[in-house]
CSV table of C-alpha atoms and ligand atoms in Angstrom, one decimal:
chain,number,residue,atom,x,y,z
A,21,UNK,CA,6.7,27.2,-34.0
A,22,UNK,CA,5.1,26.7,-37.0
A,23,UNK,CA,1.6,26.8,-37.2
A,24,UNK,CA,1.0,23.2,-38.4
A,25,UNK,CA,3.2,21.8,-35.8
A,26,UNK,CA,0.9,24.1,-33.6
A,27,UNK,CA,-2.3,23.4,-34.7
A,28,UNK,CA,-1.3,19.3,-34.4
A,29,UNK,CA,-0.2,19.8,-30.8
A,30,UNK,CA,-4.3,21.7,-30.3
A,31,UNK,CA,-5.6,18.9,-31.7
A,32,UNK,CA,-3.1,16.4,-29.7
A,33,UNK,CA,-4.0,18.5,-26.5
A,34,UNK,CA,-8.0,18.1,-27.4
A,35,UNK,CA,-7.3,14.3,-27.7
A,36,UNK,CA,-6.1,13.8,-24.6
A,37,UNK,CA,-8.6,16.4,-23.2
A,38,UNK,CA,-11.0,13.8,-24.3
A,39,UNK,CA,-9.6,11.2,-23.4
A,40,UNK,CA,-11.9,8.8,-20.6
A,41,UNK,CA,-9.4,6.6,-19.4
A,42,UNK,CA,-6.5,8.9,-17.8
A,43,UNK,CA,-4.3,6.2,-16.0
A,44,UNK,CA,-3.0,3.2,-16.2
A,45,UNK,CA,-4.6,0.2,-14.1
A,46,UNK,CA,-3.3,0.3,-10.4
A,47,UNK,CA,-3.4,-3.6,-8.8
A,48,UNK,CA,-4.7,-3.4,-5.1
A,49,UNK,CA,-4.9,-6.2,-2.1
A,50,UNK,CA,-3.3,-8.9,-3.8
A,51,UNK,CA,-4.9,-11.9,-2.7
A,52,UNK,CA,-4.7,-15.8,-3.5
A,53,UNK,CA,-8.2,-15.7,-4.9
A,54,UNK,CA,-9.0,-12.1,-5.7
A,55,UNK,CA,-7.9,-8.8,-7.1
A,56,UNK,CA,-8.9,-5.2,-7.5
A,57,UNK,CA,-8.6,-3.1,-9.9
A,58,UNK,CA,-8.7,0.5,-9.9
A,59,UNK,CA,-7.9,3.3,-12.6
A,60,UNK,CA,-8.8,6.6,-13.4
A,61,UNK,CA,-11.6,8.6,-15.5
A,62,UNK,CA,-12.1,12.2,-16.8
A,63,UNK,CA,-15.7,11.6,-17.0
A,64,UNK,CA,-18.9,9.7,-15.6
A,65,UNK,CA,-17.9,6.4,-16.6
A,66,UNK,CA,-18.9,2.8,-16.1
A,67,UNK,CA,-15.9,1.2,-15.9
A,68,UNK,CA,-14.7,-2.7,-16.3
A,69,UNK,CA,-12.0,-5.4,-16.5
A,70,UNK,CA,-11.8,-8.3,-19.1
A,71,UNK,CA,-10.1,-10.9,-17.9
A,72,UNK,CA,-8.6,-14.4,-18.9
A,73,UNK,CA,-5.9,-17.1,-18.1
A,74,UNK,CA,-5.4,-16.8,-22.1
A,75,UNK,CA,-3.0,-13.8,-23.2
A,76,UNK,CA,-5.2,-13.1,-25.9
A,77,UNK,CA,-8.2,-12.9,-23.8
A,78,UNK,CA,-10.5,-15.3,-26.8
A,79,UNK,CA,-12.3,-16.2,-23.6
A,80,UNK,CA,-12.4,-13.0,-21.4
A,81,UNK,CA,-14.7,-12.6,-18.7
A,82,UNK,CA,-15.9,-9.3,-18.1
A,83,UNK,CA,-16.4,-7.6,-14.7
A,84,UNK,CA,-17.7,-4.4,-14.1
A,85,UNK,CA,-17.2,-2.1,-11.2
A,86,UNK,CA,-19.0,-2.0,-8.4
A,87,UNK,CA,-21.1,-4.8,-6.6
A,88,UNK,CA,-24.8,-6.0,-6.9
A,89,UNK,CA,-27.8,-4.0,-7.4
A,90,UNK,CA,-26.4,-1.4,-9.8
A,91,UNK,CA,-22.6,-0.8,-11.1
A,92,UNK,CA,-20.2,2.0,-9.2
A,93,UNK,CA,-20.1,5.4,-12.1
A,94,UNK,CA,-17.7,7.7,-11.3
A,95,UNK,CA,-16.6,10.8,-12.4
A,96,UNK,CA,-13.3,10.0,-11.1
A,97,UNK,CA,-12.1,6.3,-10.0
A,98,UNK,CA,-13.0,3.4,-11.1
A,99,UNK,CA,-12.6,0.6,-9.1
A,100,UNK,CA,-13.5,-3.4,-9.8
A,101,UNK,CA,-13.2,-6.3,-7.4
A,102,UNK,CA,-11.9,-9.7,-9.6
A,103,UNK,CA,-12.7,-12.7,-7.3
A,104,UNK,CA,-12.8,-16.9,-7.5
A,105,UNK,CA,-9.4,-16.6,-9.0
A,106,UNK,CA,-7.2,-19.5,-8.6
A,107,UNK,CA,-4.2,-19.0,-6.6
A,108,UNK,CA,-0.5,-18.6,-8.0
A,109,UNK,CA,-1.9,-18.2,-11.3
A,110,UNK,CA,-1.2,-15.7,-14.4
A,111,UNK,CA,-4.5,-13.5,-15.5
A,112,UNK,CA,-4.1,-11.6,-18.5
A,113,UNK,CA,-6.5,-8.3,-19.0
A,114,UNK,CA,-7.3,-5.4,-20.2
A,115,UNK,CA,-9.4,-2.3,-19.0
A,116,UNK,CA,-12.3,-0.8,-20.3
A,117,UNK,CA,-14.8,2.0,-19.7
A,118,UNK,CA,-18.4,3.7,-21.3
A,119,UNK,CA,-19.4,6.8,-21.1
A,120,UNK,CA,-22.0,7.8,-19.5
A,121,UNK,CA,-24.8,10.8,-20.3
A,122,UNK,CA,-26.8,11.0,-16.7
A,123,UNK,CA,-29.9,13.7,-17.4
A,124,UNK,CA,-31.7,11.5,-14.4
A,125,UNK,CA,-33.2,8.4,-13.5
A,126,UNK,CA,-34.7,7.4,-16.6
A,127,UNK,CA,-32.8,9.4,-19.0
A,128,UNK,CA,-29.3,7.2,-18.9
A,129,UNK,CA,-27.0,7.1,-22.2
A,130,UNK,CA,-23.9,5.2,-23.4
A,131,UNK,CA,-21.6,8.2,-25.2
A,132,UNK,CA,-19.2,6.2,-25.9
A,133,UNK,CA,-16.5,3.3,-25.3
A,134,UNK,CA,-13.3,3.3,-24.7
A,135,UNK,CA,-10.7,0.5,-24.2
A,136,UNK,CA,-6.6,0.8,-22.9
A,137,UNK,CA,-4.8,-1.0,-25.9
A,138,UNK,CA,-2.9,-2.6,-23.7
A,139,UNK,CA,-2.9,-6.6,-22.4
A,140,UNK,CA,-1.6,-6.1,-18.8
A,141,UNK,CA,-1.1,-9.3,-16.6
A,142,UNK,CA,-1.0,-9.9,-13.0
A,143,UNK,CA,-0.1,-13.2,-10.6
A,144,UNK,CA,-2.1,-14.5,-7.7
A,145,UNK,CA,-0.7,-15.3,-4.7
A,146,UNK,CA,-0.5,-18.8,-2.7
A,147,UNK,CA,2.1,-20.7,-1.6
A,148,UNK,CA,3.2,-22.4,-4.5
A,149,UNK,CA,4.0,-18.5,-5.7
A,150,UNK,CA,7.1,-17.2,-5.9
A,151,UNK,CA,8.5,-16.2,-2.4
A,152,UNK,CA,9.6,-12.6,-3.2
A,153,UNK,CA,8.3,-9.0,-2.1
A,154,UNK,CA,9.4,-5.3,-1.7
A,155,UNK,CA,8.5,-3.1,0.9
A,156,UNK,CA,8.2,1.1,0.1
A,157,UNK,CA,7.1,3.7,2.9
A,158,UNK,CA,6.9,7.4,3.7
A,159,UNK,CA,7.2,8.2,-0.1
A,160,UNK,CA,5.0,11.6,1.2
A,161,UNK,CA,4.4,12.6,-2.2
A,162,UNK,CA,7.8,13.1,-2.8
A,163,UNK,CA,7.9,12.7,-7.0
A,164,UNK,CA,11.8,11.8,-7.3
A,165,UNK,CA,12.2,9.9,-4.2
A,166,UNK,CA,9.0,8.2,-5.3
A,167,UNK,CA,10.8,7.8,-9.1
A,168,UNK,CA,13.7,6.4,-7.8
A,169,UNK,CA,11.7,3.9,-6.1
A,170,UNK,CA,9.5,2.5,-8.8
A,171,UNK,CA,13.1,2.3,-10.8
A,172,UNK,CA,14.3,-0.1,-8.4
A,173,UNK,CA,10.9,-1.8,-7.5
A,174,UNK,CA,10.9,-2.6,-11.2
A,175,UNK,CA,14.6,-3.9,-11.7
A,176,UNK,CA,13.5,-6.3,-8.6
A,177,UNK,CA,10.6,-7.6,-9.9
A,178,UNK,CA,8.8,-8.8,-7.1
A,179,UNK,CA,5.7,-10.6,-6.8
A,180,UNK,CA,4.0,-8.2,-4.7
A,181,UNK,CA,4.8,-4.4,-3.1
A,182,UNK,CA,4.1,-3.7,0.5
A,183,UNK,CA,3.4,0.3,0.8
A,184,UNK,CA,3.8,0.4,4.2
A,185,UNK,CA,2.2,4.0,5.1
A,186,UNK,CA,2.8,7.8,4.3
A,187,UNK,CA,1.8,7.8,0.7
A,188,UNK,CA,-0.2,11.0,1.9
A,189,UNK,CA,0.6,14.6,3.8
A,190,UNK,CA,-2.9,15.6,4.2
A,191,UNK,CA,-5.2,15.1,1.4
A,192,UNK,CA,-8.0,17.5,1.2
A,193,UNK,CA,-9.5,15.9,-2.3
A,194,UNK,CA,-10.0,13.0,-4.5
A,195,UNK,CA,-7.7,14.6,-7.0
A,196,UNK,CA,-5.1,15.0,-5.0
A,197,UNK,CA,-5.6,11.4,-3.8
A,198,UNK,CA,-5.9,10.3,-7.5
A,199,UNK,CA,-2.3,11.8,-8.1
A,200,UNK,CA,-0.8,9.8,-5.6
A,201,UNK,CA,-2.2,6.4,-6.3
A,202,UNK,CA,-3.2,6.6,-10.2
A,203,UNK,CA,-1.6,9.7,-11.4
A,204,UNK,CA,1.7,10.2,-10.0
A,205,UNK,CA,4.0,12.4,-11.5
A,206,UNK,CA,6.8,10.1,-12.2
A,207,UNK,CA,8.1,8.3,-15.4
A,208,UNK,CA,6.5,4.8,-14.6
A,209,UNK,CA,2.5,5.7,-14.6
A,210,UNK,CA,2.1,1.9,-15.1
A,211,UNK,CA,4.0,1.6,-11.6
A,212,UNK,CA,1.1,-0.9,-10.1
A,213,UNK,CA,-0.6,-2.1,-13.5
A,214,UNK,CA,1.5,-5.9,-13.3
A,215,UNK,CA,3.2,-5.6,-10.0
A,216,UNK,CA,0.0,-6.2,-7.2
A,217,UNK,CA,0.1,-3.5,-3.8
A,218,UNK,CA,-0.9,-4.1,-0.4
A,219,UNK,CA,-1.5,-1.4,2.0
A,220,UNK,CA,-0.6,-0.6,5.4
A,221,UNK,CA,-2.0,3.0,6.3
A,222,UNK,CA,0.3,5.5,8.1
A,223,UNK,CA,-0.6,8.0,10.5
A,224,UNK,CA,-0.8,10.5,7.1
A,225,UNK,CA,-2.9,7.8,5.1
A,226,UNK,CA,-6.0,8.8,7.9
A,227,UNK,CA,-5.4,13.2,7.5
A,228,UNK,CA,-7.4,15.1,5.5
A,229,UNK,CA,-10.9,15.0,4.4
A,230,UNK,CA,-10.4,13.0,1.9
A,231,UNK,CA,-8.1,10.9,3.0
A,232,UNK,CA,-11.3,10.0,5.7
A,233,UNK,CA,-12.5,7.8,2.9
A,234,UNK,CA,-9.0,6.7,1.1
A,235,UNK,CA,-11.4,4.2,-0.1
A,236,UNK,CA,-13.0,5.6,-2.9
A,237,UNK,CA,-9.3,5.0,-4.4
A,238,UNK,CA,-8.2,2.4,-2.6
A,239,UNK,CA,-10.4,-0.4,-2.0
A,240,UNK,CA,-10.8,-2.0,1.1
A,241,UNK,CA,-9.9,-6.0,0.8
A,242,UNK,CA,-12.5,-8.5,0.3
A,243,UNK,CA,-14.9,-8.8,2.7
A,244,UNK,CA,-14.9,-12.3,2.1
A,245,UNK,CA,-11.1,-13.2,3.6
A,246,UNK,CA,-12.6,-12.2,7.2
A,247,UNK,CA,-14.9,-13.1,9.7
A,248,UNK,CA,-18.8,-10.7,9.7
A,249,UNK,CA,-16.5,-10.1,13.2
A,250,UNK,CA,-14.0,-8.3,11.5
A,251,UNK,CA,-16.0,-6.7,8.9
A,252,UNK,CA,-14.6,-3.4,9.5
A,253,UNK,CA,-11.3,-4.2,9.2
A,254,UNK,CA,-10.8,-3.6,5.9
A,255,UNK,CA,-7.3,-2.9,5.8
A,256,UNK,CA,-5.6,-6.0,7.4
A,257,UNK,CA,-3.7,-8.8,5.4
A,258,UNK,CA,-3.1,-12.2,6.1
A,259,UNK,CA,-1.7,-13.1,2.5
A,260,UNK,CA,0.4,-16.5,1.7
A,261,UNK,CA,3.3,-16.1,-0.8
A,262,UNK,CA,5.1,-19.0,-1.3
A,263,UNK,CA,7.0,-19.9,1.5
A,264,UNK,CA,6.1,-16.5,3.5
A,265,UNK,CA,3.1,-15.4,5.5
A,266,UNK,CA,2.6,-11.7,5.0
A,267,UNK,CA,0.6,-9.6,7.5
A,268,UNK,CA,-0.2,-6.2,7.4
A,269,UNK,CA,-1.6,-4.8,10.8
A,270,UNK,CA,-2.6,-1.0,10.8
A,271,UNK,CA,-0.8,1.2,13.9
A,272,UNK,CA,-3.4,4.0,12.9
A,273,UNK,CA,-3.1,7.7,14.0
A,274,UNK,CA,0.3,8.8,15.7
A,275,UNK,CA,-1.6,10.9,18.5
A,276,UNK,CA,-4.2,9.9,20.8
A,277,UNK,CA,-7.6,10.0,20.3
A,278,UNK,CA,-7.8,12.3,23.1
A,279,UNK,CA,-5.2,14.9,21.2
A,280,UNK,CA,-7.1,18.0,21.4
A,281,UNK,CA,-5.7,18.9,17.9
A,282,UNK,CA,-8.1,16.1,16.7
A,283,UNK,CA,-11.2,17.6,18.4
A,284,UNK,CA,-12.5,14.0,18.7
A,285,UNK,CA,-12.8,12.9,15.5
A,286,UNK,CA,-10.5,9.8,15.0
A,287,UNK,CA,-11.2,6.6,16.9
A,288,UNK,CA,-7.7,4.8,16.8
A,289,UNK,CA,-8.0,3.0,19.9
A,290,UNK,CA,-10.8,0.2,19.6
A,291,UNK,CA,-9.5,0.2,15.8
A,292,UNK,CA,-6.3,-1.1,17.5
A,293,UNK,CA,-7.8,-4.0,19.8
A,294,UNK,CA,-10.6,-4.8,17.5
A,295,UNK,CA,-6.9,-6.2,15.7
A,296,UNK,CA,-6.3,-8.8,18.3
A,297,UNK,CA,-9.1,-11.2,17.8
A,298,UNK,CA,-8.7,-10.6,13.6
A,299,UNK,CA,-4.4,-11.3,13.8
A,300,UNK,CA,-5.3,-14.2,16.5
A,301,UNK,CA,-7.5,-16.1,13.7
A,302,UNK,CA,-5.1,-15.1,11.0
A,303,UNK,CA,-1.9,-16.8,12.6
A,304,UNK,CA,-4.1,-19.9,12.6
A,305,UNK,CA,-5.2,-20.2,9.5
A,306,UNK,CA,-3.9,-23.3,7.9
A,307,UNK,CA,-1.9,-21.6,5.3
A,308,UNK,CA,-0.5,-19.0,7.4
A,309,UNK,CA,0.2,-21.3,10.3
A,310,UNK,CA,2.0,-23.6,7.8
A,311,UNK,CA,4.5,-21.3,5.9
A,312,UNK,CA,8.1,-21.5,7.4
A,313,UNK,CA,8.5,-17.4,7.2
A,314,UNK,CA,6.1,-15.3,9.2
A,315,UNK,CA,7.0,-11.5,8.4
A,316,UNK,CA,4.6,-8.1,9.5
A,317,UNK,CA,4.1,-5.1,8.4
A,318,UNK,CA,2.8,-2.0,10.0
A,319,UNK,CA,3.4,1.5,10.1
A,320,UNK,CA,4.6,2.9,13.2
A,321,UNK,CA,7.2,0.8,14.9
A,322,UNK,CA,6.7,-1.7,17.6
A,323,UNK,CA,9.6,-1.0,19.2
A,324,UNK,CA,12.5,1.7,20.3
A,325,UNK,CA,15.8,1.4,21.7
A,326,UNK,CA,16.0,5.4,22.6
A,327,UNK,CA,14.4,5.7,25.7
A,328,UNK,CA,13.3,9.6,24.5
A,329,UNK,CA,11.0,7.8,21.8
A,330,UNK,CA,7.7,8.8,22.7
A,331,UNK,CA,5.7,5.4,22.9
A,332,UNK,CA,2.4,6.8,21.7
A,333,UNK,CA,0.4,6.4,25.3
A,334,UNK,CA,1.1,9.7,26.8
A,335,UNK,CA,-2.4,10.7,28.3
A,336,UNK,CA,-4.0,13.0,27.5
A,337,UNK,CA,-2.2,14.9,24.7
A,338,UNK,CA,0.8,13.3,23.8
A,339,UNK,CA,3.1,15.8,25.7
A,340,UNK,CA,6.0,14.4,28.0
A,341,UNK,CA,9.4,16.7,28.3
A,342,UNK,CA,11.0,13.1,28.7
A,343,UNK,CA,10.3,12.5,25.3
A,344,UNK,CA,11.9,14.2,21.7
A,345,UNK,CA,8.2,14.7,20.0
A,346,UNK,CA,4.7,15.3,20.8
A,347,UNK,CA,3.4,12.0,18.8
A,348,UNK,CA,4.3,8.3,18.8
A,349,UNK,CA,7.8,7.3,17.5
A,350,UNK,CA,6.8,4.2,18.1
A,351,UNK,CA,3.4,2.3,19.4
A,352,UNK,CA,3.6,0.7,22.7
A,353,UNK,CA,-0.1,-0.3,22.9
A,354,UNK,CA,0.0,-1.8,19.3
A,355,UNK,CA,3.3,-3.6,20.8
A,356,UNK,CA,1.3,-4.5,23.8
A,357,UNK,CA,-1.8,-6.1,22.0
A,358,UNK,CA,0.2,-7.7,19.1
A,359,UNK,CA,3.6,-8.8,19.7
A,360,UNK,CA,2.8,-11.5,22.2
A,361,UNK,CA,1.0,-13.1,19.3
A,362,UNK,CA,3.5,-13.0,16.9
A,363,UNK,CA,6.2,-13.8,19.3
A,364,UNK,CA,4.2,-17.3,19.8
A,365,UNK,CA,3.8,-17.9,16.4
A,366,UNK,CA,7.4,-17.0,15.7
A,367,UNK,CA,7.4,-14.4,13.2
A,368,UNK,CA,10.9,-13.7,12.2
A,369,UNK,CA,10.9,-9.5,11.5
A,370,UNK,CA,8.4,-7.0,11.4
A,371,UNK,CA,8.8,-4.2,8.9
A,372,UNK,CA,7.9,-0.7,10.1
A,373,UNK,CA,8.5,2.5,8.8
A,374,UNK,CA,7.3,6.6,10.0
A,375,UNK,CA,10.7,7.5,11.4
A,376,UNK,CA,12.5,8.5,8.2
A,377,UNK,CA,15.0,7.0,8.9
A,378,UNK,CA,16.3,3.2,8.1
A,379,UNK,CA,17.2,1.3,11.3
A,380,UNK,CA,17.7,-2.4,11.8
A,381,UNK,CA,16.9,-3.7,15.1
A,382,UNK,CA,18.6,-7.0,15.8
A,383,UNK,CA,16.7,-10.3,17.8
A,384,UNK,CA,17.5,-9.7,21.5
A,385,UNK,CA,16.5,-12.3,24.2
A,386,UNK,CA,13.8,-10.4,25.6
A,387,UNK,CA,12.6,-9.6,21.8
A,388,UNK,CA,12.8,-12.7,19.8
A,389,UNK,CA,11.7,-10.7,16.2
A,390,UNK,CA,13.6,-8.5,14.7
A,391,UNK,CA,12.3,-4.9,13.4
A,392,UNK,CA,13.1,-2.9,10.2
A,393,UNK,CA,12.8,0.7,9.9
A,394,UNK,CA,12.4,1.7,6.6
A,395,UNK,CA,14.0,4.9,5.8
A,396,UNK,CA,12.2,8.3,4.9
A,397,UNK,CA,12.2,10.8,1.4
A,398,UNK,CA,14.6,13.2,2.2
A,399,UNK,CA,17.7,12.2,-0.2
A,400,UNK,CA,20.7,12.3,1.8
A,401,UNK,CA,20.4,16.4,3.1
A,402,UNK,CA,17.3,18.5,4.6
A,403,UNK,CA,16.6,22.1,3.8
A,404,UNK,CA,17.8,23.7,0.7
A,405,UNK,CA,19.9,26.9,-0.3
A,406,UNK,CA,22.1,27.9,2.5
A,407,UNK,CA,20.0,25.9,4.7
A,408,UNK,CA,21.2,22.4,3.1
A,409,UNK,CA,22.6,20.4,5.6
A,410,UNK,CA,24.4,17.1,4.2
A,411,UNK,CA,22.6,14.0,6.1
A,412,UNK,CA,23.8,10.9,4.6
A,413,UNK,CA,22.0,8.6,7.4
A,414,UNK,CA,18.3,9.7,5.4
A,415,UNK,CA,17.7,8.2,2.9
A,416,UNK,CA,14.7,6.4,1.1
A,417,UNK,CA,14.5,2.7,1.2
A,418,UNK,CA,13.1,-0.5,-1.1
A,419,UNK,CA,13.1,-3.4,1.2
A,420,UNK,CA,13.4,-6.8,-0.2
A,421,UNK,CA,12.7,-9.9,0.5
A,422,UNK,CA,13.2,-13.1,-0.3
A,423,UNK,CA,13.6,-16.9,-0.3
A,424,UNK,CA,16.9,-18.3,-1.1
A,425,UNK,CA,19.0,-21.5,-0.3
A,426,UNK,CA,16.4,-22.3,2.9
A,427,UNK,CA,16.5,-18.9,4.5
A,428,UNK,CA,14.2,-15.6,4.2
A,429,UNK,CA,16.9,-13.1,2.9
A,430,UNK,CA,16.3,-9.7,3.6
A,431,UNK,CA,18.1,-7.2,1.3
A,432,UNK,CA,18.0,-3.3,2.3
A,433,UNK,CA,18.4,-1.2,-0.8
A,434,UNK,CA,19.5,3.1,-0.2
A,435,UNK,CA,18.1,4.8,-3.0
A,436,UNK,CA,20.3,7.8,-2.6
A,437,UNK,CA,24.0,5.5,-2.9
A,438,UNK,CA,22.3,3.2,-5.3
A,439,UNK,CA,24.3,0.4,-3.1
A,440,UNK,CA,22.5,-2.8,-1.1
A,441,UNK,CA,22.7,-1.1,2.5
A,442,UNK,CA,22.3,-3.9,4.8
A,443,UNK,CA,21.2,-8.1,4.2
A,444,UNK,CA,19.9,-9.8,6.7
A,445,UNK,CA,18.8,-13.9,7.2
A,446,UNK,CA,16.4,-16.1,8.7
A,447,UNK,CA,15.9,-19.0,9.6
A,448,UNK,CA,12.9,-20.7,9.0
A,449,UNK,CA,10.0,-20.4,12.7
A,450,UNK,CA,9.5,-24.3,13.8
A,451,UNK,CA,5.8,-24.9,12.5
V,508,FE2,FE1,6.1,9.6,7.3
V,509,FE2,FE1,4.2,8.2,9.8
C-alpha cells in the first residue's frame, strides 16, 4: 500500500478512535406519550436529544439524559427519557453529546461537543396509529440470522418491533451488552434509530452479571404508565396501536428459583404474580379495553401440546424423567396466573418464542387464544463440518402483524426460504 493511502487510513482510524458518539440512536419502550432514547459513547459524556414536530428542528427542544437532580454521564450508554409527547405523532431529532473532563467534584469541564449529522424520526403510538408490528426472538447474538432479520424488519416497515426475548447468551459486561443492542455487528447499525422496540426479557435476557442490570442499556418504561403498585415492573407493556392492544408480560427465568444451579439468586416467582394485579388493570384501561385486537407477548410459551414439555413447576430442581429437558418448555404457572385474564378479555393470540422452533398452535375449545412460536437462529441445519445435519423445520422468524380488510392478519415470514411460512386471521374480540 502506498504510504499516503496508509498514512490517511492512521489518520481515518485516529478519527474514529476519537470519535464520542459510536452508535446510532436505538428507540426503546415505544409509548403513546413517551420515548427513550439510548446510544453509545467512547467517553464520559453528557449526552442529549433535540427534538421537534418540525423536520428541521427550528424549534427543537432539548433533553438531556438522566432525571432530576443532576444528568446520567457515562462512559458508555447514554440513555434519555422523551415524555408529554402527543400520541400517533411524527418527532423529528437528532442526538448530541459533550465531553466531559471529571478531575472531581468541583473540577468539571466541557472538552468538547459532538452532534450525529443526521435528522432521525420516530412515530408515537395511539390508536389512531397505524395498526402494524413485527415480532423478532432468540436472535442469541447470532450476527447473520440477526442481519437477515433487520433486512426484512426494514422491507416491512412496521410501526413498532416486539423483541420478544433471547437477545443475550450470558452477558458478563456492558460491552458486550452494548454490542447486542447499540453495536451489533450487522449491516444496519441504524436497525432501531426510526423503527421504536419493545422488550420482552427471555430466560437469557436475566444471565450474566451484567445482564442483572440490562438496564443501564435498556431502559426500564416510564414509571409514569403504572401504578406506585407496580413500580417495579418495569418491563411490562400495555401499548395501544391503532386498532391493537399490545401487551408484553415477562415469563422470567426458565428454572426455578429453587434450581440449585442458581444458588438463590433470582426471584422469578413473586416477579410472576406481582403480574396479575398490573395485566388485571391493564386489560381495563379504556384504551386497551376498547381496541377490537388484543394480542400478548411473552417469552416462554403458555402452552404445549407434547406432554414431554417440561411445564416449568417441577420442584425442586427442574428434574422429571417424564419430561425431554431440565427447564421450562413452556410456563404452566405464568399460564395459570395469566391466561384466565386474557381469555376473559378475549385476546386473540399470544406470541411466544424460547423453543427455536416456529409452531402455530390453533384456537381449541378448551383454549380459546391461539399461540405463536417464533422460530430460533439456527438457519435450516445444526452443527457444522461433518457434523451438519440438514434441519429445515429451524429456522429464524419475523412475525407480522397486521390490520387489513376488518381482520388482525398475522403473516409468518422463514428467513432461511425467504417465503411467507404461514398467515393467519382474526376476527375482531366483542368489546
Ligand atoms: Fe432462546
Ligand atoms: Fe429462552
Amino acid at each position: 500500500m502506498a504510504q499516503a493511502a496508509k498514512k490517511v487510513m492512521q489518520e481515518e482510524d485516529l478519527q474514529k478512535a476519537d470519535k464520542l458518539i459510536i452508535s446510532a440512536p436505538m428507540l426503546q419502550n415505544y409509548a403513546e406519550t413517551s420515548m427513550d432514547v439510548a446510544f453509545a459513547v467512547s467517553d464520559l459524556a453528557n449526552g442529549y436529544v433535540l427534538y421537534s414536530e418540525r423536520p428541521d428542528l427550528s424549534d427543537a427542544k432539548k433533553v438531556k439524559c438522566g432525571g432530576y437532580r443532576t444528568t446520567d454521564i457515562s462512559d458508555h450508554v447514554v440513555q434519555i427519557r422523551l415524555t408529554h409527547l402527543k400520541p400517533a405523532t411524527t418527532y423529528y431529532y437528532k442526538i448530541g453529546a459533550d465531553r466531559i473532563h471529571y478531575g472531581g467534584g468541583y473540577d468539571m469541564k466541557i472538552r468538547g461537543n459532538e452532534e450525529d449529522a443526521r435528522i432521525y424520526h420516530f412515530t408515537t403510538a395511539g390508536s389512531d396509529s397505524k395498526a402494524h408490528f413485527c415480532v423478532i426472538n432468540d436472535t442469541h447474538v447470532r450476527w447473520e440470522p440477526f442481519g437477515l432479520t433487520m433486512d426484512k424488519i426494514a422491507a416491512l416497515a412496521p410501526q413498532c418491533v416486539i423483541w420478544n426475548g433471547d437477545a443475550s447468551n450470558t452477558e458478563e459486561t456492558i460491552e458486550a451488552q452494548m454490542r447486542i443492542f447499540l453495536t451489533p455487528n450487522i449491516d444496519r447499525k441504524d436497525y432501531a434509530a426510526e423503527t421504536p422496540y419493545l422488550f420482552c426479557p427471555g430466560n437469557h435476557d436475566s444471565r450474566g452479571m451484567a445482564n442483572r442490570h440490562l438496564e443501564r442499556v435498556w431502559m426500564y418504561r416510564q414509571p409514569e404508565e403504572r401504578l406506585s403498585r407496580d413500580w417495579d415492573l418495569g418491563r411490562n407493556f400495555a401499548v395501544r396501536m391503532g386498532d391493537i392492544a399490545l401487551i408484553g408480560l415477562d415469563t422470567a427465568e426458565d428454572k426455578l428459583d429453587t434450581n440449585p444451579l442458581f444458588a438463590g439468586l433470582f426471584n422469578s416467582g413473586p416477579y410472576r404474580e406481582a403480574q396479575v394485579d398490573w395485566l388485571s388493570d391493564a386489560l381495563q384501561r379504556p384504551e386497551i379495553a376498547s381496541a377490537p385486537y388484543l394480542v400478548a407477548f411473552c417469552h416462554i410459551p403458555l402452552y404445549d401440546p407434547d406432554p414431554h414439555a417440561n411445564p416449568g413447576d417441577v420442584a425442586p430442581a427442574d428434574y422429571d424423567p417424564q419430561y425431554s429437558t431440565d427447564y421450562a418448555a413452556w410456563q404452566r404457572t405464568c399460564a395459570q396466573l395469566w391466561c384466565p385474564l386474557l381469555e376473559a378479555a378475549g385476546c386473540q393470540v399470544i406470541i411466544t418464542a424460547h423453543q427455536h422452533r416456529y409452531r402455530y398452535d390453533a384456537p381449541t375449545a378448551d383454549r380459546p387464544w391461539a399461540q405463536i412460536v417464533g422460530g430460533g437462529p439456527n438457519m435450516g441445519f445444526t452443527g457444522s463440518g461433518e457434523n451438519r445435519k440438514e434441519r429445515p423445520d429451524l429456522f429464524p422468524t419475523v412475525i407480522e402483524g397486521k390490520v387489513i380488510d376488518g381482520k388482525l392478519r398475522i403473516i409468518v415470514h422463514n428467513l432461511v426460504t425467504g417465503k411467507v411460512q404461514e398467515t393467519v386471521e382474526f376476527e375482531k374480540r366483542k368489546v
